[in-house]
Amino acid sequence: VPINYRLAPAVSLDDIVDDVRSAVAWVYKNAAEIGGDAEQLYVLGHSAGGHLAAMTLASGWQGDYGIPDNAIKGGAPCSGLYDLNPFLHTSQKDYLKLDAAGVARLSPMQNLPPAGTPMVMAWGGKETDEFMRQSVDYAAACRAGGAVVTTHPYPDHNHFSLASELTNPDSPLTAALIKMMGLGLATAIFVDATIVRVVLVPASMKLMGDANWWFPKWLEWLPRLDIEGEARLPPRELQSVSQPTD
């Protein structure tokens, strides 16, 4: 289920997180009506979506939105920002309407997922040092809190090319996502529409078959994505040779 959210500076980061959590709650409450399974909800996102996926995996907000604490079964925050403290020393704090209290409220590092939550994380080795540091630190914090985290660092990818890894059905990252969600029908909530339409859906359909995916009639106006013949792989220079680490 691709979802969207309002953007800064028109709204605050609190509003953006609220948009995503509200959408997740709506999907949970309406899953049966739209052909999904409310007991099989996963969140995935990249970059800004990585932060928002992590904030959706966090504990403590679900009751305010009328869903159970365990409504989200797992997730994959990739190449996100998980510690917002550095923003307080930049002009971006005004853009995001962020203060010290907001950092504590909106940093995934300070709002970890429940123990036992399965997670898949990935980042590129050619991202900035801060992106890589935050990914490593957040994965470690989640593990220390009891989450079951699989990490996939890709030395040859940058912040933008990482998503192309999901065009490869043989990628360890794609395999880890499919394994986490299971091979049966699952409802996945994506907070990065680019990954959904261009990357993850084609790769997953190649692996799992059309029967495992639901496409609502109200999205039929979108361009059709057909997977024909061999899977379309990213350029050779973008293919990772890294192995996942547990």
Coordinates of C-alpha atoms in Angstrom, one line a residue:
V1 CA 0.0 0.0 0.0
P2 CA 1.9 3.1 -1.1
I3 CA 1.2 6.1 1.2
N4 CA 2.0 9.8 1.0
Y5 CA 2.4 12.6 3.5
R6 CA 2.6 16.4 3.6
L7 CA 5.9 18.1 3.2
A8 CA 8.0 20.6 5.2
P9 CA 8.2 23.5 5.5
A10 CA 4.4 23.7 5.0
V11 CA 4.0 21.4 8.0
S12 CA 6.2 20.3 10.8
L13 CA 8.0 16.9 11.2
D14 CA 5.5 16.1 13.9
D15 CA 2.7 16.5 11.3
I16 CA 4.6 14.3 8.8
V17 CA 5.0 11.5 11.3
D18 CA 1.3 11.8 12.2
D19 CA 0.4 11.5 8.6
V20 CA 2.3 8.3 8.2
R21 CA 1.0 6.8 11.5
S22 CA -2.5 7.8 10.6
A23 CA -2.2 6.0 7.2
V24 CA -0.8 2.9 8.9
A25 CA -3.7 2.8 11.3
W26 CA -6.2 3.2 8.4
V27 CA -4.6 0.3 6.6
Y28 CA -4.8 -1.8 9.7
K29 CA -8.5 -1.0 10.3
N30 CA -9.4 -1.5 6.6
A31 CA -7.1 -4.3 5.6
A32 CA -9.9 -6.9 5.2
E33 CA -12.0 -4.5 3.0
I34 CA -9.1 -3.8 0.6
G35 CA -8.1 -7.5 0.4
G36 CA -5.2 -7.5 2.9
D37 CA -4.4 -9.1 6.2
A38 CA -4.3 -6.8 9.2
E39 CA -2.2 -9.4 11.0
Q40 CA 0.6 -9.2 8.4
L41 CA 1.6 -5.5 8.2
Y42 CA 5.1 -4.4 7.5
V43 CA 6.6 -1.0 6.9
L44 CA 9.4 -0.2 4.4
G45 CA 11.0 3.1 3.5
H46 CA 14.2 4.7 2.2
S47 CA 15.9 8.0 3.0
A48 CA 13.1 10.2 4.5
G49 CA 11.0 7.1 4.3
G50 CA 13.6 5.2 6.3
H51 CA 13.1 7.7 9.2
L52 CA 9.4 7.4 8.9
A53 CA 9.4 3.6 8.8
A54 CA 11.5 3.6 11.9
M55 CA 9.1 6.0 13.7
T56 CA 6.2 3.7 12.7
L57 CA 8.1 0.7 14.2
A58 CA 8.6 2.6 17.4
S59 CA 6.7 1.7 20.6
G60 CA 4.1 3.7 22.4
W61 CA 2.0 5.5 19.7
Q62 CA -0.3 2.8 18.6
G63 CA -3.0 3.2 21.3
D64 CA -3.5 6.9 20.4
Y65 CA -4.4 5.8 16.8
G66 CA -6.7 2.9 17.9
I67 CA -4.6 0.0 16.9
P68 CA -2.8 -2.8 18.9
D69 CA 0.8 -2.3 20.1
N70 CA 1.8 -5.2 17.9
A71 CA -0.1 -4.1 14.7
I72 CA 3.2 -3.7 12.8
K73 CA 4.9 -7.1 12.5
G74 CA 8.3 -5.8 11.1
G75 CA 9.9 -3.3 8.9
A76 CA 12.8 -2.2 6.7
P77 CA 14.2 1.3 7.3
C78 CA 16.9 1.9 4.8
S79 CA 19.4 4.8 4.5
G80 CA 17.4 6.9 7.0
L81 CA 18.3 9.4 9.6
Y82 CA 17.7 8.0 13.1
D83 CA 19.3 10.6 15.4
L84 CA 18.0 14.1 14.8
N85 CA 20.2 15.9 17.3
P86 CA 22.6 17.2 14.6
F87 CA 19.7 19.1 13.0
L88 CA 19.7 21.4 16.1
H89 CA 23.0 22.8 14.9
T90 CA 21.8 23.6 11.3
S91 CA 19.3 25.8 9.6
Q92 CA 17.2 22.8 8.9
K93 CA 15.8 22.9 12.5
D94 CA 13.7 25.9 11.4
Y95 CA 12.6 24.2 8.1
L96 CA 11.5 21.1 10.1
K97 CA 10.1 23.2 13.1
L98 CA 12.4 21.2 15.3
D99 CA 13.5 21.9 18.9
A100 CA 15.2 19.8 21.6
A101 CA 11.9 18.3 22.7
G102 CA 11.0 17.5 19.1
V103 CA 14.4 15.7 18.7
A104 CA 13.6 13.4 21.6
R105 CA 10.0 12.8 20.3
L106 CA 10.9 12.2 16.7
S107 CA 14.3 10.5 16.8
P108 CA 14.1 6.7 16.2
M109 CA 17.2 6.3 18.4
Q110 CA 15.1 7.5 21.3
N111 CA 12.0 5.6 20.2
L112 CA 13.0 2.0 19.6
P113 CA 10.8 -0.9 18.3
P114 CA 9.5 -3.5 20.7
A115 CA 11.7 -6.5 21.6
G116 CA 11.4 -9.3 19.1
T117 CA 10.5 -7.0 16.1
P118 CA 12.1 -8.4 12.9
M119 CA 13.9 -5.7 10.9
V120 CA 15.9 -5.5 7.7
M121 CA 18.3 -2.5 7.3
A122 CA 20.5 -1.5 4.4
W123 CA 22.7 1.5 3.5
G124 CA 25.4 2.3 1.0
G125 CA 29.1 2.5 1.7
K126 CA 29.3 5.6 -0.5
E127 CA 26.8 7.6 1.6
T128 CA 28.0 10.3 3.8
D129 CA 29.8 9.3 7.0
E130 CA 26.8 10.6 9.1
F131 CA 24.3 8.4 7.2
M132 CA 26.4 5.4 7.7
R133 CA 27.1 6.1 11.4
Q134 CA 23.4 6.6 12.1
S135 CA 22.5 3.3 10.4
V136 CA 25.1 1.4 12.3
D137 CA 24.2 3.0 15.6
Y138 CA 20.5 2.5 15.1
A139 CA 20.9 -1.1 14.2
A140 CA 23.0 -1.7 17.3
A141 CA 20.5 0.2 19.5
C142 CA 17.6 -1.9 18.1
R143 CA 19.5 -5.1 18.7
A144 CA 20.3 -4.0 22.3
G145 CA 16.6 -3.4 22.8
G146 CA 15.7 -7.0 21.7
A147 CA 14.8 -6.4 18.0
V148 CA 15.9 -9.0 15.5
V149 CA 17.9 -7.0 13.0
T150 CA 19.5 -8.1 9.8
T151 CA 21.9 -5.5 8.3
H152 CA 23.0 -5.2 4.6
P153 CA 25.7 -2.7 4.0
Y154 CA 26.6 -2.3 0.4
P155 CA 30.0 -0.8 -0.1
D156 CA 29.5 0.1 -3.8
H157 CA 26.2 1.9 -3.4
N158 CA 25.5 5.6 -2.7
H159 CA 22.4 7.0 -1.1
F160 CA 20.5 7.0 -4.4
S161 CA 21.8 3.8 -6.1
L162 CA 20.9 1.6 -3.1
A163 CA 17.3 1.3 -4.2
S164 CA 18.5 -0.3 -7.5
E165 CA 19.6 -3.3 -5.5
L166 CA 15.9 -4.2 -5.2
T167 CA 15.7 -4.7 -9.0
N168 CA 17.8 -7.8 -8.6
P169 CA 15.7 -10.8 -7.5
D170 CA 18.9 -12.5 -6.5
S171 CA 19.9 -9.7 -4.1
P172 CA 20.4 -10.6 -0.5
L173 CA 18.4 -7.5 0.4
T174 CA 15.4 -8.5 -1.7
A175 CA 15.6 -12.0 -0.3
A176 CA 15.7 -10.8 3.3
L177 CA 12.6 -8.6 2.7
I178 CA 10.7 -11.5 1.2
K179 CA 11.8 -13.8 4.0
M180 CA 10.8 -11.3 6.7
M181 CA 7.3 -10.8 5.1
G182 CA 6.8 -14.5 4.3
L183 CA 6.0 -16.1 1.0
G184 CA 2.2 -15.9 1.5
L185 CA 0.0 -12.9 1.1
A186 CA 1.1 -9.9 3.2
T187 CA 0.0 -6.3 3.3
A188 CA 3.1 -4.0 3.1
I189 CA 2.9 -0.3 3.8
F190 CA 5.6 1.6 1.9
V191 CA 6.6 5.2 2.7
D192 CA 8.7 5.7 -0.4
A193 CA 6.6 5.6 -3.5
T194 CA 9.6 5.5 -5.8
I195 CA 10.8 2.2 -4.4
V196 CA 7.2 0.8 -4.5
R197 CA 6.4 1.5 -8.1
V198 CA 9.8 1.3 -9.8
V199 CA 11.7 -1.2 -7.7
L200 CA 10.3 -3.4 -5.0
V201 CA 7.0 -4.4 -6.6
P202 CA 8.5 -5.6 -9.9
A203 CA 11.3 -7.5 -8.1
S204 CA 8.8 -9.1 -5.6
M205 CA 6.3 -10.1 -8.3
K206 CA 9.2 -11.7 -10.2
L207 CA 10.0 -13.8 -7.1
M208 CA 6.5 -14.4 -5.7
G209 CA 4.0 -14.2 -8.6
D210 CA 1.1 -12.0 -9.2
A211 CA -1.2 -13.9 -6.8
N212 CA 0.8 -12.5 -3.8
W213 CA 0.1 -8.9 -4.6
W214 CA -3.0 -6.8 -4.5
F215 CA -3.4 -3.8 -6.7
P216 CA -6.5 -1.6 -6.0
K217 CA -8.8 -0.6 -8.8
W218 CA -8.4 3.1 -7.9
L219 CA -4.8 2.9 -8.9
E220 CA -5.4 1.4 -12.4
W221 CA -4.7 4.8 -14.0
L222 CA -1.0 4.4 -13.1
P223 CA 1.4 3.1 -15.8
R224 CA 1.4 -0.7 -15.9
L225 CA 4.6 -2.4 -14.8
D226 CA 5.1 -5.7 -16.6
I227 CA 7.9 -8.1 -15.8
E228 CA 8.8 -10.0 -18.9
G229 CA 11.7 -12.4 -19.7
E230 CA 14.8 -12.1 -17.5
A231 CA 14.9 -9.7 -14.5
R232 CA 16.2 -6.3 -15.3
L233 CA 19.4 -5.9 -13.3
P234 CA 21.1 -2.6 -12.4
P235 CA 24.2 -1.5 -14.2
R236 CA 27.3 -3.7 -13.4
E237 CA 28.9 -0.8 -11.5
L238 CA 25.9 -0.6 -9.2
Q239 CA 25.6 -4.3 -8.3
S240 CA 26.8 -5.0 -4.8
V241 CA 29.2 -7.7 -3.9
S242 CA 28.6 -7.4 -0.2
Q243 CA 27.2 -10.2 1.9
P244 CA 24.5 -9.6 4.6
T245 CA 25.6 -9.5 8.2
D246 CA 23.5 -10.8 11.0

